Coordinates of C-alpha atoms in Angstrom, one line a residue:
X1 CA 188.9 -310.4 9.3
X2 CA 186.2 -308.0 10.5
X3 CA 185.6 -304.5 9.2
X4 CA 187.4 -301.6 10.6
X5 CA 186.1 -298.0 10.8
X6 CA 188.4 -296.7 8.1
X7 CA 187.7 -299.5 5.7
X8 CA 185.6 -298.9 2.6
X9 CA 182.3 -300.8 3.0
X10 CA 181.0 -303.0 0.2
X11 CA 178.5 -301.5 -2.3
X12 CA 175.1 -302.7 -3.1
X13 CA 176.3 -304.8 -6.0
X14 CA 179.0 -306.4 -3.8
X15 CA 176.4 -307.5 -1.3
X16 CA 174.0 -308.7 -3.9
X17 CA 176.6 -310.9 -5.5
X18 CA 177.5 -312.4 -2.1
X19 CA 173.9 -313.0 -1.0
X20 CA 173.3 -315.0 -4.2
X21 CA 175.1 -318.0 -2.5
X22 CA 174.1 -317.8 1.2
X23 CA 176.1 -320.8 2.3
X24 CA 179.3 -319.0 1.2
X25 CA 178.3 -315.5 2.2
X26 CA 176.8 -315.8 5.7
X27 CA 178.7 -316.8 8.8
X28 CA 175.6 -317.4 10.8
X29 CA 174.4 -321.1 10.8
X30 CA 170.7 -320.2 10.2
X31 CA 171.4 -317.7 7.5
X32 CA 173.8 -320.1 5.7
X33 CA 170.9 -322.4 5.0
X34 CA 168.5 -319.5 3.9
X35 CA 167.2 -318.6 0.5
X36 CA 167.0 -315.0 -0.6
X37 CA 164.0 -313.5 -2.3
X38 CA 164.9 -312.7 -5.9
X39 CA 163.8 -310.1 -8.4
X40 CA 162.4 -311.3 -11.7
X41 CA 165.9 -310.9 -13.1
X42 CA 167.4 -313.4 -10.6
X43 CA 169.2 -311.0 -8.3
X44 CA 168.5 -310.9 -4.5
X45 CA 165.9 -308.3 -3.8
X46 CA 167.1 -305.5 -1.7
X47 CA 165.7 -302.4 0.0
X48 CA 168.2 -299.5 0.3
X49 CA 168.3 -297.1 3.2
X50 CA 170.4 -294.3 4.6
X51 CA 172.8 -296.7 6.5
X52 CA 172.0 -300.2 5.4
X53 CA 170.7 -302.5 2.7
X54 CA 168.0 -304.9 3.7
X55 CA 167.7 -308.4 2.2
X56 CA 164.7 -310.7 2.6
X57 CA 165.8 -314.3 3.3
X58 CA 163.9 -317.4 4.4
X59 CA 165.0 -320.5 6.3
X60 CA 162.2 -323.1 6.5
X61 CA 159.2 -321.4 8.0
X62 CA 161.2 -318.5 9.4
X63 CA 161.9 -315.3 7.5
X64 CA 164.6 -312.7 8.3
X65 CA 165.4 -309.2 7.4
X66 CA 169.2 -309.0 7.0
X67 CA 170.6 -305.5 7.1
X68 CA 174.1 -305.0 5.6
X69 CA 175.7 -301.6 6.1
X70 CA 177.0 -299.4 3.3
X71 CA 177.7 -296.4 5.5
X72 CA 179.8 -296.3 8.7
X73 CA 178.1 -295.5 12.0
X74 CA 180.0 -294.7 15.2
X75 CA 180.1 -297.4 17.9
X76 CA 177.7 -299.6 15.9
X77 CA 178.4 -302.8 18.0
X78 CA 178.0 -301.0 21.3
X79 CA 174.8 -299.3 20.2
X80 CA 173.2 -302.5 19.0
X81 CA 174.2 -304.5 22.0
X82 CA 172.3 -302.0 24.2
X83 CA 169.4 -301.8 21.7
X84 CA 169.1 -305.6 21.5
X85 CA 169.0 -305.9 25.3
X86 CA 166.4 -303.1 25.6
X87 CA 164.1 -304.7 23.0
X88 CA 164.3 -308.1 24.6
X89 CA 163.7 -306.9 28.1
X90 CA 161.0 -304.4 27.3
X91 CA 159.0 -307.0 25.3
X92 CA 157.0 -304.3 23.5
X93 CA 154.7 -305.6 20.8
X94 CA 155.6 -302.8 18.4
X95 CA 159.3 -303.5 18.5
X96 CA 161.1 -306.4 16.7
X97 CA 163.8 -308.5 18.2
X98 CA 167.2 -307.7 16.8
X99 CA 170.6 -309.4 16.7
X100 CA 173.9 -307.7 15.8
X101 CA 176.5 -310.0 14.3
X102 CA 179.9 -308.2 14.1
X103 CA 181.1 -310.8 11.6
X104 CA 177.9 -311.8 9.7
X105 CA 178.6 -311.8 6.0
X106 CA 181.7 -312.4 4.0
X107 CA 182.3 -310.2 0.9
X108 CA 185.5 -310.9 -0.8
X109 CA 188.2 -311.7 1.8
X110 CA 186.6 -309.8 4.7
X111 CA 183.8 -310.3 7.1
X112 CA 181.4 -307.4 7.7
X113 CA 178.7 -306.8 10.4
X114 CA 175.0 -307.4 9.8
X115 CA 171.8 -307.0 11.8
X116 CA 169.4 -309.9 11.7
X117 CA 165.7 -309.3 12.5
X118 CA 162.5 -311.3 12.2
X119 CA 160.8 -310.4 9.0
X120 CA 157.6 -308.4 9.6
X121 CA 154.9 -309.1 7.0
X122 CA 153.6 -305.5 7.2
X123 CA 153.3 -302.7 4.7
X124 CA 155.3 -299.5 4.8
X125 CA 153.2 -296.6 6.2
X126 CA 153.2 -294.6 3.0
X127 CA 152.2 -297.5 0.8
X128 CA 149.5 -298.6 3.4
X129 CA 148.1 -295.0 3.5
X130 CA 147.7 -294.9 -0.2
X131 CA 145.8 -298.3 -0.1
X132 CA 143.5 -297.0 2.7
X133 CA 142.7 -293.5 1.7
X134 CA 139.0 -294.5 1.5
X135 CA 139.0 -296.1 4.9
X136 CA 139.2 -293.2 7.5
X137 CA 138.6 -295.5 10.4
X138 CA 141.8 -297.5 9.6
X139 CA 143.8 -294.3 9.3
X140 CA 142.6 -293.2 12.7
X141 CA 143.4 -296.6 14.3
X142 CA 147.0 -296.4 12.9
X143 CA 147.3 -292.9 14.3
X144 CA 146.2 -294.2 17.8
X145 CA 148.6 -297.1 17.5
X146 CA 151.5 -294.7 16.8
X147 CA 150.6 -292.4 19.7
X148 CA 150.6 -295.4 22.0
X149 CA 153.9 -296.7 20.8
X150 CA 155.7 -293.3 21.2
X151 CA 154.2 -292.7 24.6
X152 CA 155.3 -296.2 25.8
X153 CA 158.9 -295.6 24.5
X154 CA 159.1 -292.3 26.3
X155 CA 157.7 -293.8 29.5
X156 CA 160.7 -296.1 29.4
X157 CA 163.1 -293.3 28.7
X158 CA 163.7 -294.3 25.0
X159 CA 163.1 -292.8 21.6
X160 CA 163.2 -294.4 18.1
X161 CA 165.1 -291.4 16.7
X162 CA 163.9 -291.6 13.0
X163 CA 160.1 -291.9 12.9
X164 CA 159.1 -291.7 9.2
X165 CA 157.0 -293.6 6.7
X166 CA 159.8 -296.1 5.8
X167 CA 160.4 -297.2 9.4
X168 CA 156.8 -297.8 10.3
X169 CA 155.1 -301.1 9.1
X170 CA 151.4 -301.5 9.4
X171 CA 149.8 -304.9 9.9
X172 CA 146.3 -305.9 8.7
X173 CA 144.7 -304.9 12.1
X174 CA 146.2 -301.4 11.7
X175 CA 148.6 -302.0 14.5
X176 CA 152.2 -300.9 13.8
X177 CA 155.8 -302.2 14.1
X178 CA 158.8 -299.9 14.3
X179 CA 161.9 -301.0 12.4
X180 CA 165.4 -299.6 11.8
X181 CA 166.9 -298.8 15.2
X182 CA 170.2 -297.2 14.0
X183 CA 169.2 -293.8 15.6
X184 CA 167.5 -295.1 18.7
X185 CA 168.0 -293.2 22.0
X186 CA 168.5 -295.0 25.2
X187 CA 169.9 -293.5 28.5
X188 CA 172.8 -295.9 28.3
X189 CA 173.8 -294.5 24.9
X190 CA 173.5 -290.9 25.9
X191 CA 177.2 -290.3 26.0
X192 CA 177.7 -291.5 22.4
X193 CA 175.6 -288.8 20.9
X194 CA 173.3 -289.0 17.9
X195 CA 174.3 -291.2 14.9
X196 CA 171.8 -289.6 12.5
X197 CA 169.4 -286.7 12.3
X198 CA 166.3 -288.4 11.0
X199 CA 164.3 -288.0 7.7
X200 CA 164.2 -284.3 6.7
X201 CA 160.4 -284.4 6.1
X202 CA 159.7 -285.4 9.6
X203 CA 162.1 -283.4 11.7
X204 CA 162.1 -280.0 13.4
X205 CA 163.9 -277.5 11.2
X206 CA 166.5 -276.9 13.9
X207 CA 167.2 -280.5 14.8
X208 CA 170.9 -281.1 14.5
X209 CA 172.8 -283.3 17.0
X210 CA 170.2 -283.4 19.8
X211 CA 170.0 -286.9 21.4
X212 CA 167.5 -287.3 24.2
X213 CA 164.2 -288.8 25.0
X214 CA 162.3 -286.1 23.1
X215 CA 163.6 -287.1 19.7
X216 CA 160.3 -288.5 18.5
X217 CA 157.9 -285.8 19.6
X218 CA 158.0 -283.6 16.5
X219 CA 158.0 -286.5 14.0
X220 CA 155.1 -288.1 15.9
X221 CA 153.0 -284.9 15.5
X222 CA 153.9 -284.7 11.8
X223 CA 152.6 -288.2 11.2
X224 CA 149.5 -287.8 13.5
X225 CA 148.4 -284.6 11.9
X226 CA 149.0 -286.0 8.4
X227 CA 146.9 -289.2 9.1
X228 CA 144.1 -287.2 10.7
X229 CA 144.0 -284.8 7.8
X230 CA 144.0 -287.6 5.2
X231 CA 141.2 -289.4 7.0
X232 CA 139.1 -286.3 6.4
X233 CA 140.4 -285.1 3.0
X234 CA 142.1 -287.9 1.0
X235 CA 142.7 -285.4 -1.9
X236 CA 145.6 -284.0 0.1
X237 CA 147.5 -287.2 -0.8
X238 CA 147.4 -286.5 -4.5
X239 CA 148.3 -282.9 -4.1
X240 CA 151.1 -283.1 -1.5
X241 CA 152.6 -286.6 -1.4
X242 CA 155.9 -286.7 -3.3
X243 CA 157.0 -290.2 -2.5
X244 CA 159.4 -288.9 0.3
X245 CA 156.7 -287.9 2.8
X246 CA 153.1 -288.3 3.7
X247 CA 151.9 -284.8 3.0
X248 CA 154.1 -282.4 5.1
X249 CA 157.7 -281.6 4.1
X250 CA 160.8 -279.8 5.2
X251 CA 159.8 -276.8 3.1
X252 CA 156.6 -276.5 5.2
X253 CA 158.6 -276.6 8.5
X254 CA 161.2 -274.1 7.4
X255 CA 158.6 -271.5 6.4
X256 CA 155.2 -272.4 7.9
X257 CA 153.8 -268.9 7.3
X258 CA 154.2 -269.4 3.5
X259 CA 153.0 -273.0 3.5
X260 CA 149.8 -273.5 1.5
X261 CA 149.4 -276.9 3.2
X262 CA 149.5 -275.5 6.7
X263 CA 146.9 -272.9 5.7
X264 CA 144.6 -275.7 4.6
X265 CA 145.2 -277.8 7.6
X266 CA 144.5 -275.0 10.0
X267 CA 141.0 -274.5 8.4
X268 CA 140.0 -278.1 9.0
X269 CA 137.6 -278.3 12.0
X270 CA 139.1 -281.3 13.8
X271 CA 142.7 -281.0 12.6
X272 CA 143.1 -277.3 12.8
X273 CA 144.2 -276.9 16.5
X274 CA 146.9 -279.6 16.2
X275 CA 148.0 -278.1 12.9
X276 CA 148.4 -274.7 14.5
X277 CA 150.4 -276.1 17.3
X278 CA 152.7 -277.9 14.8
X279 CA 153.1 -274.7 12.9
X280 CA 154.0 -272.8 16.0
X281 CA 156.5 -275.5 17.0
X282 CA 158.4 -274.9 13.8
X283 CA 158.9 -271.2 14.9
X284 CA 160.6 -271.9 18.2
X285 CA 163.8 -273.5 19.4
X286 CA 164.0 -277.3 19.2
X287 CA 164.0 -277.4 23.0
X288 CA 160.7 -275.5 23.2
X289 CA 158.9 -277.4 20.5
X290 CA 157.7 -280.2 22.8
X291 CA 156.0 -277.8 25.1
X292 CA 154.2 -276.1 22.2
X293 CA 153.1 -279.5 20.8
X294 CA 151.8 -280.7 24.2
X295 CA 149.8 -277.5 24.7
X296 CA 151.9 -276.5 27.8
X297 CA 153.2 -273.4 26.1
X298 CA 152.3 -271.2 23.2
X299 CA 153.7 -268.4 21.0
X300 CA 151.9 -265.1 21.7
X301 CA 152.0 -263.2 18.4
X302 CA 149.8 -260.3 19.4
X303 CA 152.0 -259.0 22.3
X304 CA 155.0 -257.9 20.1
X305 CA 154.6 -254.6 18.3
X306 CA 155.3 -255.1 14.7
X307 CA 157.4 -252.5 12.9
X308 CA 155.5 -249.6 11.4
X309 CA 154.3 -250.3 7.9
X310 CA 155.3 -247.9 5.1
X311 CA 152.6 -245.4 4.1
X312 CA 150.1 -247.0 1.8
X313 CA 151.0 -250.6 2.5
X314 CA 149.0 -253.1 4.5
X315 CA 150.5 -254.6 7.7
X316 CA 151.1 -258.3 7.5
X317 CA 148.6 -260.4 9.4
X318 CA 149.4 -262.9 12.1
X319 CA 148.9 -266.7 11.5
X320 CA 145.3 -267.7 10.9
X321 CA 143.5 -268.8 14.0
X322 CA 146.1 -267.8 16.5
X323 CA 143.7 -265.6 18.4
X324 CA 141.6 -268.5 19.3
X325 CA 144.3 -270.7 20.8
X326 CA 144.3 -271.2 24.5
X327 CA 146.7 -268.8 26.2
X328 CA 146.5 -266.2 23.3
X329 CA 146.4 -262.5 24.0
X330 CA 144.5 -261.8 27.2
X331 CA 144.7 -265.4 28.5
X332 CA 147.4 -264.8 31.1
X333 CA 150.4 -262.7 32.1
X334 CA 153.5 -262.8 30.0
X335 CA 156.1 -264.9 31.8
X336 CA 153.7 -267.2 33.6
X337 CA 154.7 -270.8 34.0
X338 CA 154.4 -272.9 30.8
X339 CA 154.2 -269.9 28.4
X340 CA 156.8 -269.0 25.7
X341 CA 156.5 -265.2 25.7
X342 CA 156.4 -263.2 22.5
X343 CA 159.7 -261.6 23.6
X344 CA 161.5 -264.9 23.7
X345 CA 159.9 -266.1 20.4
X346 CA 160.9 -262.8 18.7
X347 CA 164.4 -263.1 20.0
X348 CA 164.6 -266.6 18.6
X349 CA 163.2 -265.6 15.2
X350 CA 165.8 -262.8 15.1
X351 CA 168.6 -265.4 15.3
X352 CA 167.2 -267.5 12.4
X353 CA 168.8 -266.8 9.0
X354 CA 166.8 -264.5 6.8
X355 CA 168.5 -265.7 3.7
X356 CA 167.7 -268.9 2.0
X357 CA 168.7 -271.4 4.7
X358 CA 170.1 -274.6 3.3
X359 CA 168.2 -277.7 4.4
X360 CA 168.3 -281.3 3.5
X361 CA 165.6 -280.7 0.9
X362 CA 164.5 -283.5 -1.4
X363 CA 167.1 -283.9 -4.1
X364 CA 165.6 -283.0 -7.4
X365 CA 167.8 -284.2 -10.2
X366 CA 167.7 -284.2 -13.9
X367 CA 167.5 -287.6 -15.5
X368 CA 170.4 -286.5 -17.6
X369 CA 172.6 -285.6 -14.7
X370 CA 174.3 -289.0 -14.7
X371 CA 177.2 -288.1 -12.4
X372 CA 174.8 -286.6 -9.8
X373 CA 172.7 -289.7 -9.9
X374 CA 175.7 -292.0 -9.4
X375 CA 176.9 -289.9 -6.4
X376 CA 173.5 -290.4 -4.8
X377 CA 173.5 -294.2 -5.1
X378 CA 171.5 -295.6 -2.2
X379 CA 169.7 -292.3 -1.5
X380 CA 166.1 -291.3 -2.1
X381 CA 165.7 -288.6 -4.8
X382 CA 163.2 -287.1 -7.1
X383 CA 164.3 -287.4 -10.7
X384 CA 162.7 -285.3 -13.5
X385 CA 163.2 -286.0 -17.2
X386 CA 161.7 -286.8 -20.6
X387 CA 161.0 -290.4 -21.4
X388 CA 162.8 -291.4 -24.6
X389 CA 161.7 -295.0 -24.9
X390 CA 159.4 -297.5 -23.2
X391 CA 160.3 -301.2 -23.2
X392 CA 158.0 -304.0 -22.0
X393 CA 158.7 -307.7 -21.8
X394 CA 158.1 -310.7 -19.6
X395 CA 160.4 -312.9 -17.5
X396 CA 158.8 -314.4 -14.4
X397 CA 156.3 -311.5 -14.7
X398 CA 155.8 -308.3 -16.6
X399 CA 158.7 -305.8 -16.6
X400 CA 158.5 -302.2 -17.8
X401 CA 161.7 -300.1 -18.5
X402 CA 161.6 -296.4 -19.2
X403 CA 164.7 -294.9 -20.7
X404 CA 165.6 -291.2 -20.7
X405 CA 167.5 -289.2 -23.2
X406 CA 168.6 -285.7 -24.2
X407 CA 166.5 -284.0 -26.8
X408 CA 169.7 -282.8 -28.5
X409 CA 170.5 -286.4 -29.3
X410 CA 167.2 -286.9 -31.1
X411 CA 165.8 -288.9 -28.2
X412 CA 168.4 -291.7 -28.4
X413 CA 169.3 -293.1 -24.9
X414 CA 172.9 -292.7 -24.1
X415 CA 175.2 -295.5 -22.9
X416 CA 174.9 -295.8 -19.1
X417 CA 171.8 -293.5 -19.1
X418 CA 169.2 -293.3 -16.3
X419 CA 166.2 -295.6 -16.5
X420 CA 163.2 -296.6 -14.4
X421 CA 162.2 -300.2 -13.8
X422 CA 158.7 -301.4 -12.8
X423 CA 158.4 -305.1 -11.8
X424 CA 155.3 -307.1 -12.3
X425 CA 152.8 -305.5 -9.9
X426 CA 154.2 -302.0 -10.5
X427 CA 154.1 -302.6 -14.3
X428 CA 150.4 -303.4 -14.0
X429 CA 149.8 -300.3 -11.9
X430 CA 151.5 -298.1 -14.5
X431 CA 149.3 -299.6 -17.2
X432 CA 146.2 -299.1 -15.1
X433 CA 147.1 -295.4 -14.6
X434 CA 148.5 -294.3 -17.9
X435 CA 146.9 -296.8 -20.3
X436 CA 149.1 -297.6 -23.3
X437 CA 152.6 -297.0 -21.8
X438 CA 153.9 -296.2 -25.3
X439 CA 152.2 -292.8 -24.9
X440 CA 154.7 -291.9 -22.2
X441 CA 157.4 -291.6 -24.9
X442 CA 158.3 -288.0 -25.2
X443 CA 156.4 -287.0 -22.0
X444 CA 158.0 -285.2 -19.0
X445 CA 157.7 -287.2 -15.8
X446 CA 158.9 -287.1 -12.2
X447 CA 159.8 -290.3 -10.4
X448 CA 160.7 -290.7 -6.7
X449 CA 162.7 -293.6 -5.3
X450 CA 166.1 -294.9 -4.2
X451 CA 168.8 -294.7 -6.7
X452 CA 170.6 -297.9 -7.6
X453 CA 173.1 -298.7 -10.3
X454 CA 173.0 -301.3 -13.0
X455 CA 176.4 -303.0 -13.3
X456 CA 175.1 -306.4 -14.5
X457 CA 174.0 -307.9 -17.8
X458 CA 174.9 -307.2 -21.4
X459 CA 174.8 -303.4 -21.4
X460 CA 174.9 -301.8 -24.9
X461 CA 174.6 -298.3 -26.2
X462 CA 171.5 -299.0 -28.3
X463 CA 169.7 -300.6 -25.4
X464 CA 169.7 -297.6 -23.0
X465 CA 172.5 -299.1 -20.9
X466 CA 170.4 -302.1 -19.7
X467 CA 169.5 -305.5 -21.0
X468 CA 168.0 -308.3 -18.9
X469 CA 169.8 -311.6 -18.8
X470 CA 168.7 -314.4 -21.0
X471 CA 165.8 -316.5 -19.5
X472 CA 168.0 -319.6 -19.4
X473 CA 170.8 -317.9 -17.5
X474 CA 172.1 -319.8 -14.5
X475 CA 171.1 -317.7 -11.5
X476 CA 172.3 -320.2 -8.9
X477 CA 175.8 -318.9 -9.2
X478 CA 177.1 -315.4 -8.3
X479 CA 176.9 -313.2 -11.3
X480 CA 180.0 -311.2 -12.1
X481 CA 179.7 -307.7 -13.4
X482 CA 180.3 -307.5 -17.1
X483 CA 180.5 -304.3 -19.1
X484 CA 180.9 -305.3 -22.8
X485 CA 182.4 -302.5 -24.9
X486 CA 183.4 -300.6 -21.7
X487 CA 179.8 -299.6 -21.2
X488 CA 179.5 -297.4 -18.1
X489 CA 177.3 -298.3 -15.1
X490 CA 173.7 -296.9 -15.4
X491 CA 171.8 -295.3 -12.6
X492 CA 168.2 -296.5 -12.1
X493 CA 165.2 -296.3 -9.9
X494 CA 163.1 -299.4 -9.2
X495 CA 159.6 -298.2 -8.5
X496 CA 157.9 -299.4 -5.3
X497 CA 154.5 -298.4 -6.6
X498 CA 153.1 -297.0 -9.8
X499 CA 152.0 -293.7 -8.3
X500 CA 155.6 -292.7 -7.7
X501 CA 155.8 -291.9 -11.4
X502 CA 153.8 -288.8 -12.4
X503 CA 153.4 -287.2 -15.7
X504 CA 154.3 -283.4 -15.8
X505 CA 153.8 -280.6 -18.2
X506 CA 157.0 -279.0 -19.6
X507 CA 156.4 -276.0 -17.4
X508 CA 156.1 -278.1 -14.2
X509 CA 159.3 -280.0 -15.1
X510 CA 161.2 -276.8 -15.6
X511 CA 159.9 -275.4 -12.3
X512 CA 161.1 -278.5 -10.4
X513 CA 164.5 -278.6 -12.2
X514 CA 165.2 -275.0 -11.8
X515 CA 164.2 -274.5 -8.2
X516 CA 167.0 -273.8 -5.7
X517 CA 168.0 -276.6 -3.4
X518 CA 167.1 -274.6 -0.3
X519 CA 164.0 -273.4 1.5
X520 CA 163.1 -269.7 0.9
X521 CA 162.8 -267.6 4.0
X522 CA 159.9 -265.4 4.8
X523 CA 161.2 -262.0 6.0
X524 CA 157.7 -260.4 6.0
X525 CA 156.5 -263.0 8.5
X526 CA 159.3 -262.4 10.8
X527 CA 159.1 -258.6 10.7
X528 CA 155.4 -258.8 11.5
X529 CA 156.2 -260.3 14.9
X530 CA 158.9 -257.9 16.0
X531 CA 161.9 -260.1 14.8
X532 CA 164.1 -257.2 13.9
X533 CA 165.1 -255.6 10.6
X534 CA 164.7 -257.5 7.4
X535 CA 167.9 -258.0 5.4
X536 CA 167.8 -257.3 1.7
X537 CA 166.9 -260.3 -0.4
X538 CA 169.8 -262.5 -1.7
X539 CA 170.8 -262.4 -5.3
X540 CA 168.9 -264.7 -7.6
X541 CA 170.6 -268.0 -7.9
X542 CA 172.5 -268.8 -11.0
X543 CA 171.5 -272.1 -12.6
X544 CA 174.4 -274.5 -13.1
X545 CA 174.7 -275.1 -16.9
X546 CA 175.3 -278.9 -16.7
X547 CA 171.8 -279.6 -15.3
X548 CA 169.6 -279.8 -18.3
X549 CA 165.9 -279.0 -18.2
X550 CA 163.0 -278.3 -20.5
X551 CA 164.1 -274.7 -21.1
X552 CA 167.6 -275.8 -21.9
X553 CA 166.4 -278.3 -24.5
X554 CA 164.2 -275.9 -26.4
X555 CA 165.3 -275.0 -29.8
X556 CA 166.8 -271.5 -30.0
X557 CA 167.6 -271.2 -26.2
X558 CA 170.9 -269.6 -25.6
X559 CA 173.3 -271.1 -22.9
X560 CA 172.8 -268.2 -20.6
X561 CA 169.2 -267.6 -21.1
X562 CA 166.5 -268.5 -18.6
X563 CA 163.0 -269.4 -19.5
X564 CA 159.9 -268.0 -18.0
X565 CA 158.9 -271.4 -16.8
X566 CA 162.1 -271.8 -14.7
X567 CA 162.1 -268.3 -13.2
X568 CA 161.4 -267.6 -9.6
X569 CA 161.8 -269.9 -6.5
X570 CA 159.7 -272.9 -6.5
X571 CA 156.7 -271.7 -8.5
X572 CA 153.5 -273.4 -7.2
X573 CA 155.5 -275.4 -4.7
X574 CA 154.6 -275.3 -1.0

């Protein structure tokens, strides 16, 4: 029986248990004889994404990426039938052949769809960038490869739809491969509409349900500007990479005038002009952004008369460098072809909300917010907390486990509590960065990754909710979930690389945990360019009591009090 739209899809653990025995799970002849790549604990290795879970399986000399869906997508079979046909007929080197199997894997009594692709032995763009920060020529070659790929797709009337670091693989020669075609636009699919909106840190702030050949233009420029900047200033990576981006983020796009990063990029000799165009594209309608990025239009700040400044106050200045842009004040008449006039830009800005506009900002969660972490299973998030215990042991390689606990419990990890796992290579990276990992006990850290849930092994209260199986355990049979003593499932993050865990001061941890989950607006910037009256600021957000942070854990803090370290929106965050 195949899956229906209204049926509940299997979870990560359901798929993992099935893939342990491929000959029983897969309905495809080649995949039945395959062998999954395993973690050091004997479970099939899996990469989680917004719509699908990807398993790495091998059959002889062939290797496949098998994508199993954990979220429904409209018209999945029709979409992938068109996409597979396009990829085969176009024969573009940067695309990977794809096969959609409507009944590809059996989980329980039902058959579910999968997508089978050739495995590409490349490195995710963000991981590759970190490894090549000292090789600017390679960064520039990857940038050129991306530009060529996007231009070729557009020439054929297509768009990837979700260009971001996780969907771009880089090969040793710095060429690229694009993967994950769930959101791809093709003319034949136009009537179906968009199935997703793309990664928040790569999309125009006003992208919603647009679905056309221009989907990749803004994301392309975000990546191109980021790579060009990193090739010239590698320190930007340490300062602005969060694990969910390269350097730019949704907060920069929502309020470019207040972005410290945009200000730095615009001062860079080679990167500056492109950074200014990207900044301006954030200020106009989605439909006009492409013309701004292509240099065929511009925003003329100087032509609109700003409101009179109160006596004794300075008038806000326009964006740095705007006077030097082609087509700035004096370059041509307002309304000429290819120009976005100041009047239209001001009219657009007047329609944008002046209050804190909710965006799909990076989820910043407390390590103690177990229910919030469980709800975000399969999603990327930034988790902030205090390390209660560090455990290290060996199975097929070194394994490091960091447990988190509430200070009110005396640092004892709770049953089903959040923990971070670093397998062999990552464990070594953590040791190289932090030295003796026992020194992390009691330290505040932030960790970024995809949230999974431990529902396997002998979980116990005094072990932080997670214990690896015995080394002589039989991993050739499906492992059933066991919860001795009714121990609840425990959320976890498996680190992809050691740099995704960063030590924080208590003040920095409080700032992250107490920041609002929205991007602050910049009324002064809008009023400076004739965008109408500025509304009074919104009331200060009230922090939800259940989310603990450093201020809440201090001795003597009252439930309703707010610490200085947690006050104000996003201190020091751009």
